[in-house]
Short mmCIF file of C-alpha atoms in Angstrom, two decimals:
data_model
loop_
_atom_site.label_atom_id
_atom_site.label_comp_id
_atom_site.label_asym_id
_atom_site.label_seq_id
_atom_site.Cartn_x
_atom_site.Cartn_y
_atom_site.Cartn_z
CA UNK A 8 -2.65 4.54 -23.74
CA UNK A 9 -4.08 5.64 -20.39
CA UNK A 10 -4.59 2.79 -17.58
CA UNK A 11 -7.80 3.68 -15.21
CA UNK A 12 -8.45 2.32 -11.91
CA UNK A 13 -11.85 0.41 -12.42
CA UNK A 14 -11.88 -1.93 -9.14
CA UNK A 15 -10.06 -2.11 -5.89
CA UNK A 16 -10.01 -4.55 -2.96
CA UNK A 17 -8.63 -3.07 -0.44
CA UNK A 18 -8.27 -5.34 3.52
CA UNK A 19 -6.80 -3.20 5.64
CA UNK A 20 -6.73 -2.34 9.37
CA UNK A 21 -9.34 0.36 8.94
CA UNK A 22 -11.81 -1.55 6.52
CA UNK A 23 -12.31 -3.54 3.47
CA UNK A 24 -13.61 -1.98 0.66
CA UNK A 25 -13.42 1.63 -0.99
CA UNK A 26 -15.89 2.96 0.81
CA UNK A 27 -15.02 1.75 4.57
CA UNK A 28 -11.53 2.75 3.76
CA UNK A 29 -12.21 6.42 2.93
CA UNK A 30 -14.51 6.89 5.01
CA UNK A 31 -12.26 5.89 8.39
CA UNK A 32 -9.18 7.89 6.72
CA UNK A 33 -11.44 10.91 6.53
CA UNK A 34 -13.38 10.71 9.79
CA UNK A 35 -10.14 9.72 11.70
CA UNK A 36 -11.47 5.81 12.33
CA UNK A 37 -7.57 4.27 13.66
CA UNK A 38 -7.19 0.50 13.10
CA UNK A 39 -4.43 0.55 15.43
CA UNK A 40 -4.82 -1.34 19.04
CA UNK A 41 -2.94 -3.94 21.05
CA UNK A 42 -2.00 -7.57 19.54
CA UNK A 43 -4.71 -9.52 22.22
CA UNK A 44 -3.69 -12.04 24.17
CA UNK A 45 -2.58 -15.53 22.22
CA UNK A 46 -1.67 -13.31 19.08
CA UNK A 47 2.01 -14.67 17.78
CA UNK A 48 3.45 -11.23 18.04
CA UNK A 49 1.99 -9.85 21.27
CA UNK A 50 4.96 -10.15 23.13
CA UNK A 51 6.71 -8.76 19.83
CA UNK A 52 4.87 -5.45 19.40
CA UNK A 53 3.64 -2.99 21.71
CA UNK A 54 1.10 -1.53 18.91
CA UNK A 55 -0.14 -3.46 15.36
CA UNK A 56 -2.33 -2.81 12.75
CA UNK A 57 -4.33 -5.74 12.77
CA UNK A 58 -6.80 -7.74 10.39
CA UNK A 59 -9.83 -10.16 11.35
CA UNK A 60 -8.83 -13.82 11.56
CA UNK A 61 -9.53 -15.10 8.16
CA UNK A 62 -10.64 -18.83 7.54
CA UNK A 63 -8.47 -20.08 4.79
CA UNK A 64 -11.72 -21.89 3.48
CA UNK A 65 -13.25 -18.66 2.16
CA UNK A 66 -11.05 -18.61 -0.34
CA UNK A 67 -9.64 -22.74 -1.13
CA UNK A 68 -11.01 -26.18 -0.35
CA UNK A 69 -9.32 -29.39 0.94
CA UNK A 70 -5.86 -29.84 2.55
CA UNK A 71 -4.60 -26.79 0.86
CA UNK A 72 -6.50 -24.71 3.31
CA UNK A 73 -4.02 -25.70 6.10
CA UNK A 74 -0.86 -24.76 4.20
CA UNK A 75 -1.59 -21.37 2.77
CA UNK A 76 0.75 -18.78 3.95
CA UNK A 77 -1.56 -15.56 5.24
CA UNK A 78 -0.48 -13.72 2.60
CA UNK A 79 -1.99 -16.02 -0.09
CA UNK A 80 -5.40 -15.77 1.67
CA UNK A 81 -5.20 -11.75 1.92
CA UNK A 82 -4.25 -11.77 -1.71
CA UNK A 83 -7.02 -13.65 -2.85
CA UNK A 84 -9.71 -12.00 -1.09
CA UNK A 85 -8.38 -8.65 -2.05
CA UNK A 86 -8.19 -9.80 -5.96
CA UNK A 87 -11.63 -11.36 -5.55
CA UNK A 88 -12.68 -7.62 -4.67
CA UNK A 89 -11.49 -6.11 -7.01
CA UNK A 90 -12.50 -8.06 -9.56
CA UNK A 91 -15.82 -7.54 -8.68
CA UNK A 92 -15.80 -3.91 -7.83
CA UNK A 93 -14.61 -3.90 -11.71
CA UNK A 94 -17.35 -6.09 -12.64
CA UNK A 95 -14.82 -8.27 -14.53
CA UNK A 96 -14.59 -12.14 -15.07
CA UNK A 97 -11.54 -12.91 -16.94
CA UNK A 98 -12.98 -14.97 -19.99
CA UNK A 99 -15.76 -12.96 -20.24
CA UNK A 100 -15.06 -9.13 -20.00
CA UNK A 101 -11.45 -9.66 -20.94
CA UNK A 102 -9.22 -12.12 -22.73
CA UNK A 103 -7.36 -14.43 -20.30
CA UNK A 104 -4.31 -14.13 -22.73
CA UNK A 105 -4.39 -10.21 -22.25
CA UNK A 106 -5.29 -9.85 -18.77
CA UNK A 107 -2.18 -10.07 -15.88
CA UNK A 108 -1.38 -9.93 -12.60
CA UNK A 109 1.42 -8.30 -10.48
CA UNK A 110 1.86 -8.69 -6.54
CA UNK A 111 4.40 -7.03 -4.44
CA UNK A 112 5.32 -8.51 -1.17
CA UNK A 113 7.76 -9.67 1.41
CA UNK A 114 6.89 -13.01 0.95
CA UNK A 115 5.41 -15.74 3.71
CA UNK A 116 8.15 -14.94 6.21
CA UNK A 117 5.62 -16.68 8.57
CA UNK A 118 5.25 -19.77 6.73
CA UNK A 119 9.18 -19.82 7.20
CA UNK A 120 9.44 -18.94 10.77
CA UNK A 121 6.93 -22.08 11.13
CA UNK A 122 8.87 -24.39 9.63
CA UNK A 123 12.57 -23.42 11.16
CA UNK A 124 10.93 -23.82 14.48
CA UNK A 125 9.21 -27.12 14.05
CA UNK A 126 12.70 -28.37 12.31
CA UNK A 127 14.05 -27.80 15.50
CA UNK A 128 11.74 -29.46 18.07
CA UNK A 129 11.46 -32.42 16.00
CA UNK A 130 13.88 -32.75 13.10
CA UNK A 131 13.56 -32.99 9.56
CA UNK A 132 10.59 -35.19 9.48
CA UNK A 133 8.59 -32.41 10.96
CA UNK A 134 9.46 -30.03 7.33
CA UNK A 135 6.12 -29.38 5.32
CA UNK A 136 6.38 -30.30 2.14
CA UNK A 137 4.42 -27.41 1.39
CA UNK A 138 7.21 -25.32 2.48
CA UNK A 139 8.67 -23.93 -0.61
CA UNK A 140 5.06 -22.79 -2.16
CA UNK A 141 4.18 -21.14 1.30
CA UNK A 142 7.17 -18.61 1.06
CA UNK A 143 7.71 -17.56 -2.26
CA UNK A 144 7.02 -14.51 -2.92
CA UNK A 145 5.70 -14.92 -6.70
CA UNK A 146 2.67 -17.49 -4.96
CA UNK A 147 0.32 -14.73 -4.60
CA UNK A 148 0.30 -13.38 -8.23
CA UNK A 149 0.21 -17.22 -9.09
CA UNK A 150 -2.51 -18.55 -7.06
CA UNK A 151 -4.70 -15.18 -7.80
CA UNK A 152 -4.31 -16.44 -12.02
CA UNK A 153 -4.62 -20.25 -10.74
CA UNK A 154 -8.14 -19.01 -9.73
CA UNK A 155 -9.49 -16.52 -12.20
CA UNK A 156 -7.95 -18.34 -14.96
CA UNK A 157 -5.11 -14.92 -16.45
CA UNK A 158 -2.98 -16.43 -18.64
CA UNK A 159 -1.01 -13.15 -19.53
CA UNK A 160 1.57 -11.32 -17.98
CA UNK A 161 2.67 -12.25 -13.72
CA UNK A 162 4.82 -11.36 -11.93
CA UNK A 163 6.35 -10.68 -8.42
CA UNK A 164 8.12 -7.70 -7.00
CA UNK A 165 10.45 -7.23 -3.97
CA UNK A 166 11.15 -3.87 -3.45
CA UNK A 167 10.36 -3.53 -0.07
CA UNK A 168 8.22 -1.21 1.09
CA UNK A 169 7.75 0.30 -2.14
CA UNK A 170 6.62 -3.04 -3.81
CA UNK A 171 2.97 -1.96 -4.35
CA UNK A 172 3.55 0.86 -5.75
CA UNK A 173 6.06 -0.60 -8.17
CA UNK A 174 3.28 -3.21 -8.89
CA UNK A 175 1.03 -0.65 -10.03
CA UNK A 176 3.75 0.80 -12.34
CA UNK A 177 4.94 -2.20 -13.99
CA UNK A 178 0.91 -2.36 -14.87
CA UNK A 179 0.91 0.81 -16.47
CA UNK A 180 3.66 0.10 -18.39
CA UNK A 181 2.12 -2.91 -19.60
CA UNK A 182 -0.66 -1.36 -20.88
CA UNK A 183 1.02 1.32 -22.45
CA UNK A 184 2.77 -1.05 -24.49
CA UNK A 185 0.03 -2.48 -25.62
CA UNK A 186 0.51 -5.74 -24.07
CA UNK A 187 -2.26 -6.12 -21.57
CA UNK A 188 -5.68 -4.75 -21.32
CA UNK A 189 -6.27 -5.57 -17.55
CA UNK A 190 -3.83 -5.95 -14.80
CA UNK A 191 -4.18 -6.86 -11.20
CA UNK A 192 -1.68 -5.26 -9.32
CA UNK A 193 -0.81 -4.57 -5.78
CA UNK A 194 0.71 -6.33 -2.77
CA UNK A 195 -0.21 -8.34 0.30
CA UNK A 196 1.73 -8.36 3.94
CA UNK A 197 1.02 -10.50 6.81
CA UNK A 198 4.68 -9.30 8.84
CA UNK A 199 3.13 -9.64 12.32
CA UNK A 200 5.15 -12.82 13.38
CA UNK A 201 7.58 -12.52 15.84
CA UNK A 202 10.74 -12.70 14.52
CA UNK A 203 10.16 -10.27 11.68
CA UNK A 204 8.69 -8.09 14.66
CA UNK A 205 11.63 -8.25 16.51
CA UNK A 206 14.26 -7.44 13.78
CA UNK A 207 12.29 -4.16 13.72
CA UNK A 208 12.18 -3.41 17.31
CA UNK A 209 15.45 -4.08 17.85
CA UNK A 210 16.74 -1.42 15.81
CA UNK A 211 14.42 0.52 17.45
CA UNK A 212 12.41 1.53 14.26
CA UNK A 213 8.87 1.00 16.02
CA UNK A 214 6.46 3.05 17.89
CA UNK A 215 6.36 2.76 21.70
CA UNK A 216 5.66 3.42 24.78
CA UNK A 217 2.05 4.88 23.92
CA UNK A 218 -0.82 4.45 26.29
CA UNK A 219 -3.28 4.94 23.36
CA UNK A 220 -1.88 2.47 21.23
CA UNK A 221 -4.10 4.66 18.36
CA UNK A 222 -2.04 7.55 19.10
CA UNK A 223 1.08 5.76 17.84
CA UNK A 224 1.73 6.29 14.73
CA UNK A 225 2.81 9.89 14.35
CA UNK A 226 4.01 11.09 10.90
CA UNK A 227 5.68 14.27 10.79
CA UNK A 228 4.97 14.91 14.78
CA UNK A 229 7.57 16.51 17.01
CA UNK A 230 6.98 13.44 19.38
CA UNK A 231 6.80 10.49 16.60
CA UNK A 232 9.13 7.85 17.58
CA UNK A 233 9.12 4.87 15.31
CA UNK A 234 6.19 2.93 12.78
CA UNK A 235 3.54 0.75 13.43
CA UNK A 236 3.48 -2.69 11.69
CA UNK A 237 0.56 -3.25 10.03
CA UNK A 238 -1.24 -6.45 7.58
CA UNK A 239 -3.18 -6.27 4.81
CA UNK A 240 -3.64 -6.73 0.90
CA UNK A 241 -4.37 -3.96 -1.83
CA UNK A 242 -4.97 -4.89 -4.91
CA UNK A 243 -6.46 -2.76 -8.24
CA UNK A 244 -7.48 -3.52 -10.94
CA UNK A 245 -6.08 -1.28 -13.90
CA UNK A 246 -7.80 -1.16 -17.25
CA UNK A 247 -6.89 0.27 -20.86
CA UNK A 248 -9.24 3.24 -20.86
CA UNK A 249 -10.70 1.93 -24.37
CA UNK A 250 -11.28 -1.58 -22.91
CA UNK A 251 -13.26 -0.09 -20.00
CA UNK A 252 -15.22 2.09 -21.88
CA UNK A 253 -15.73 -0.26 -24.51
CA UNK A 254 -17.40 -2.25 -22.08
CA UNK A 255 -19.27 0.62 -20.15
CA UNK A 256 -17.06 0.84 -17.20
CA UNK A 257 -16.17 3.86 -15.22
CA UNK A 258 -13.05 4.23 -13.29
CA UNK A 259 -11.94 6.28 -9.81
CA UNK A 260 -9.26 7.54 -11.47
CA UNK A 261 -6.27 7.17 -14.20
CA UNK A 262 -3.05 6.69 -13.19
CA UNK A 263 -0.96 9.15 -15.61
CA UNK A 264 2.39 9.17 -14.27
CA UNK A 265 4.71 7.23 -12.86
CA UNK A 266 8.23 7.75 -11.36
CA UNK A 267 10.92 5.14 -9.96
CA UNK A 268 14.73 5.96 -9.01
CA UNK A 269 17.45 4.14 -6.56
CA UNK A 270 19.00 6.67 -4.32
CA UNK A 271 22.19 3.73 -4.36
CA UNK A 272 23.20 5.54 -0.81
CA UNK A 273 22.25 3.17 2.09
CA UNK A 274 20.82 0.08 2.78
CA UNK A 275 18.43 1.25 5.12
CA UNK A 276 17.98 5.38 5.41
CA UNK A 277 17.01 7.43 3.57
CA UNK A 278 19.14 9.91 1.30
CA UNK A 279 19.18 13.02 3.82
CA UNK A 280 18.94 15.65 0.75
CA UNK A 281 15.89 14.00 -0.64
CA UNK A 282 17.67 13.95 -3.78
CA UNK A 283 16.31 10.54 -4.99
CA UNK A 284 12.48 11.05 -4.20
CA UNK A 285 12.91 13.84 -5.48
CA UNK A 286 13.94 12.55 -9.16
CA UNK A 287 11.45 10.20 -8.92
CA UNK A 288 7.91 12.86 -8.33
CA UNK A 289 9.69 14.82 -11.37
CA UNK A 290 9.82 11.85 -13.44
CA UNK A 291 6.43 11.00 -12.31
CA UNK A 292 4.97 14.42 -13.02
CA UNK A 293 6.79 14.43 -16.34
CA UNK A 294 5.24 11.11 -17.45
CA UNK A 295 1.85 12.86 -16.66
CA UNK A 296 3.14 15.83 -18.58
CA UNK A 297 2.43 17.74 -15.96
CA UNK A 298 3.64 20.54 -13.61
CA UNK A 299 4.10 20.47 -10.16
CA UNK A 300 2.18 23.56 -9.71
CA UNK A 301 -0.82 20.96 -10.95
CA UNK A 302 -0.52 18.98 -8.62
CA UNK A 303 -3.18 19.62 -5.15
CA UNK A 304 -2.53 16.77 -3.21
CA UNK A 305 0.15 14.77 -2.10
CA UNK A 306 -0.06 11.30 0.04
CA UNK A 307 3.11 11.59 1.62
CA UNK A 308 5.22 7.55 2.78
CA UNK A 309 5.29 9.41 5.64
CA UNK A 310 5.82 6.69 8.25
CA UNK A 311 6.98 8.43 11.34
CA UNK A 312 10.44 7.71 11.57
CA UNK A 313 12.56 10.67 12.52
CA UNK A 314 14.79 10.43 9.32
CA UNK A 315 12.50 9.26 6.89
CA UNK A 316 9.86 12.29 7.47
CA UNK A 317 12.64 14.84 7.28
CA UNK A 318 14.44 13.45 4.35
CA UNK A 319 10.54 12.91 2.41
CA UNK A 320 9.65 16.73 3.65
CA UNK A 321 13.51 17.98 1.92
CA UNK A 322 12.43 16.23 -1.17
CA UNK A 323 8.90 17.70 -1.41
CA UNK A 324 10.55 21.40 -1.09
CA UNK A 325 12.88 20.52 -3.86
CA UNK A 326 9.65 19.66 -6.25
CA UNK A 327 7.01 22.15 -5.31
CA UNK A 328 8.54 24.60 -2.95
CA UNK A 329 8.24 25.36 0.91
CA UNK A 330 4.22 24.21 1.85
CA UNK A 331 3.96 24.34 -2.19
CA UNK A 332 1.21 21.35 -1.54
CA UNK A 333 -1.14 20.08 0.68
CA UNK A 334 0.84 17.32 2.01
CA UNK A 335 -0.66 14.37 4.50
CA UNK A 336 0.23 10.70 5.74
CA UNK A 337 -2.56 8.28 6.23
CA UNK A 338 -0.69 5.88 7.80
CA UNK A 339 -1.28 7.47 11.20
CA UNK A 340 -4.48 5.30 11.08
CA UNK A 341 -3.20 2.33 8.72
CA UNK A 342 0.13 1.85 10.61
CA UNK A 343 2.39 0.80 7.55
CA UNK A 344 1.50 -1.64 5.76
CA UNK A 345 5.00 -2.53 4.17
CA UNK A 346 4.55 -2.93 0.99
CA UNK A 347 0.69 -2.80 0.46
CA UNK A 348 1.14 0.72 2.11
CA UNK A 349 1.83 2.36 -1.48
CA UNK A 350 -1.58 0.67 -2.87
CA UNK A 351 -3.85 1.71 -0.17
CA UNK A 352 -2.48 5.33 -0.50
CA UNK A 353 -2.96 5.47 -4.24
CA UNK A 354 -6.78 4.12 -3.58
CA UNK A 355 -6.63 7.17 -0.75
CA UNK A 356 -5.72 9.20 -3.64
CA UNK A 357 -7.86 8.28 -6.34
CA UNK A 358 -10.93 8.30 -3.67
CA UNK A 359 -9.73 11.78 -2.74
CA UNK A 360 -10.09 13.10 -6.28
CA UNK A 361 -13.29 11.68 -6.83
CA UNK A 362 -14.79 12.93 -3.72
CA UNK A 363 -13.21 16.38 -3.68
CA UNK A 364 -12.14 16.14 0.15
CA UNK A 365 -8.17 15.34 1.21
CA UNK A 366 -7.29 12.79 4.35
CA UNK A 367 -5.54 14.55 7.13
CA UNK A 368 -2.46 13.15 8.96
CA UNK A 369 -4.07 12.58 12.38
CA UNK A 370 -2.20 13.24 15.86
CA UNK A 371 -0.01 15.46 13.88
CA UNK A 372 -0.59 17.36 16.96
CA UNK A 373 2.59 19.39 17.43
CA UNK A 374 4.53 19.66 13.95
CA UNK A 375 8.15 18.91 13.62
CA UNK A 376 9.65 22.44 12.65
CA UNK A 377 11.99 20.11 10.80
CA UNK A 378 9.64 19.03 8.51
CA UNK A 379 7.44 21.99 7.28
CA UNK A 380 4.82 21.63 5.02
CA UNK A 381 1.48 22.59 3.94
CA UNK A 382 0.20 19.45 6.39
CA UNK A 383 -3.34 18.78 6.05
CA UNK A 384 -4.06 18.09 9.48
CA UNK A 385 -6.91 18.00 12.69
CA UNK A 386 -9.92 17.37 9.70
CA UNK A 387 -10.54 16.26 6.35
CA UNK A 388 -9.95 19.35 3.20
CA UNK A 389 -12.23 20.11 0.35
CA UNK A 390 -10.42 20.43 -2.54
CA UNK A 391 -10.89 20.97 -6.31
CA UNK A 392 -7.99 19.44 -7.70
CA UNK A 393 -7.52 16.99 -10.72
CA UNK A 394 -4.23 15.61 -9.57
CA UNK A 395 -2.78 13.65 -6.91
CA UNK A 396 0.47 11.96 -6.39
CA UNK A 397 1.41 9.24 -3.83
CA UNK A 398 4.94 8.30 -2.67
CA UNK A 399 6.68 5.00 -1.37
CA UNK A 400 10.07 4.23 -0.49
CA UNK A 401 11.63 1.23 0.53
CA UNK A 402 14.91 -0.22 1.84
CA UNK A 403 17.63 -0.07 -0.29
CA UNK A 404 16.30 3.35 -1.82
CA UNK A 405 13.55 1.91 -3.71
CA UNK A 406 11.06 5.02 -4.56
CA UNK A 407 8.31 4.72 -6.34
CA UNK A 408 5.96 7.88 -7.74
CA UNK A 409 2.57 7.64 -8.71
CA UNK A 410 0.66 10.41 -10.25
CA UNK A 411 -3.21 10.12 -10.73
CA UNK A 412 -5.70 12.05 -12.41
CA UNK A 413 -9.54 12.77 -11.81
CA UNK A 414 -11.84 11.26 -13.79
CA UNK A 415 -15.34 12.83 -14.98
CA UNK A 416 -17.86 11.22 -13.65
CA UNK A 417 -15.68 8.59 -12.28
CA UNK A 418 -16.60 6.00 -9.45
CA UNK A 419 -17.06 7.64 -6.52
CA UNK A 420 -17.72 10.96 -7.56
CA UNK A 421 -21.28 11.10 -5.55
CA UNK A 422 -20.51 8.64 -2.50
CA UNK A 423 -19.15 11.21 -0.50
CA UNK A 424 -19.66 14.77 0.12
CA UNK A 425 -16.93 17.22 -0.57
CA UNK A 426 -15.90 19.52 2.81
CA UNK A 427 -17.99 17.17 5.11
#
């Protein structure tokens, strides 16, 4: 069974929606600036990708609006989205019983950070009892069914940074199995707080000292020095290819392939030899039954650390050969998004195929000679390609593969001009 992308809510620092996002990854639109003054993390983080302020009461009513953890509120908007970017309401255009819902995530760190502080200015009283539903990291997949009524398959998943991505692949396997006909899947990240800020600046694994804090984030750049921490929620909604055109639906793309390995080497870096990723984009290309010489396009993690972008470039020579593939990283205008990163980047993907024209990596200015590739860089690429595949890796050496396909026709397809 083939699963195809028929809606996406996408919130992150360089739009909401399909069309905002592609058109700021392709026009080189940066949603990376200063936290402003009274932010929680300003004195955290010299650089953030940031969100709007979001009132809690678009999305609930009553006291709960004062206890949802930011990542509840991203994850509901972002399913609302995509719901209706599908045109679906569960009930009507699908069974509740076969419809599901996966989110990836950290969790509401936040939520936590809240409540150890207040503990400790004014003792146990001062404990929410709201506390335990405000961190778990299973609340978003559970408050998005609460609302739209899927009984079927949910689930959480915590594998860091690659979370998303893994979302979207425990969907398609649902649907190849026949269990679900509709999944939402995705993550949602709210990590600008300040002591999950600090953990990562003081290892030192953040961008800094930039006077244009858009200039940052610098995947794959001689001068890159660390990631930006970014917020946001991605969320799609994948659909049995029968069940959407059984109902008239269209989709950006199908998601044919998948790939997932452990590189069991370090808690934190990367394997240097690429060895792991690289298992995983030949299992993924093998579950598309594919080549890799099919492939013209891939969205790189690509977060600007100074192992991570060697050990990611080692593993892309091992699958298609020195520059064997256009190659960029749109989180130099995201900022990394944790584990919503790999969602965002598959929508970059599937919005890619449909419009015929590839994202650059922006300020790749000066190219690490460590790290050579066929970098799609300085402006957006016209390309003719049917496939695209998108990588995320996480701590622990989570990586996750996804492989997607063009689709005739598909949404999309007209909105933007190829080569402009």
């Amino acid at each position: 069974m083939t699963a195809v992308i028929t809606g996406m809510g996408l919130l992150s620092p360089v739009g909401r929606g399909a069309a905002a996002t592609f058109d700021a990854l392709t026009s080189g639109t940066s949603g990376l600036t200063r936290p402003p003054e009274g932010h929680p993390a300003r004195e955290s983080l010299e650089v953030a990708g940031l969100l709007p302020e979001i009132d809690p009461r678009t999305v609930a009513t009553g006291p709960e609006t004062r206890v949802l953890d930011r990542i509840v509120v991203l994850a509901l908007l972002a399913a609302a989205d995509a719901l209706a970017d599908a045109g679906i309401e569960v009930g009507r255009d699908v069974d509740p019983e076969r419809a599901g819902v996966i989110v990836g995530g950290v969790g509401g760190l936040s939520t936590l950070e809240a409540q150890v502080v207040a503990r400790a200015a004014r003792g146990r009283a001062a404990v929410s009892p709201y506390l335990l539903t405000g961190i778990l990291p299973n609340m978003p997949a559970a408050r998005i069914a609460i609302t739209h009524g899927i009984r079927g398959y949910s689930s959480s998943v915590g594998t860091a940074c690659a979370s998303g991505a893994q979302a979207v692949a425990d969907a398609v396997r649902l649907i190849r199995a026949g269990e679900a006909d509709v999944v939402l899947c995705g993550a949602s990240e709210a990590p600008l707080f300040p002591t999950f800020a600090d953990t990562f600046g003081n290892a030192r694994a953040l961008a800094r000292g930039w006077a244009d804090p858009t200039e940052a984030s610098r995947p794959f750049d001689r001068r890159r020095n660390g990631f930006v921490l970014a917020e946001g929620a991605a969320l799609l909604v994948l659909e049995r290819a029968e069940h959407a055109a059984a109902r008239g639906a269209t989709g950006y793309a199908e998601i044919v392939g998948y790939g997932t390995t452990t590189d069991a080497y370090h808690p934190t870096a990367p394997r240097p030899d690429g060895a792991g990723a690289a298992e995983c984009m030949r299992r993924a290309l093998a579950t598309g039954n594919v080549t890799s010489g099919d492939v013209g396009y891939v969205n790189a993690h690509g977060t600007g650390t100074r192992l991570g972008d060697v050990a990611e470039t080692t593993a892309l020579a091992r699958v298609f050969g020195d520059g064997g593939v256009p190659v960029s990283s749109t989180k130099a205008l995201t900022g990394h998004l944790l584990g919503a990163s790999g969602v965002v980047e598959a929508a970059a993907c599937a919005l890619a195929l449909g419009a015929g024209l590839l994202p650059p990596t922006y300020h790749l200015d000066d190219p690490d000679p460590a790290c050579p590739a066929d970098h799609v860089r300085g402006r957006a690429r016209a390309t003719g390609t049917d496939f695209a595949l998108t990588n995320s890796f996480g701590f622990g050496g989570q990586n996750v593969s996804l492989l997607l396909r063009r689709t005739t026709g598909g949404k999309g397809r007209d909105r933007w001009t190829s080569g402009e």
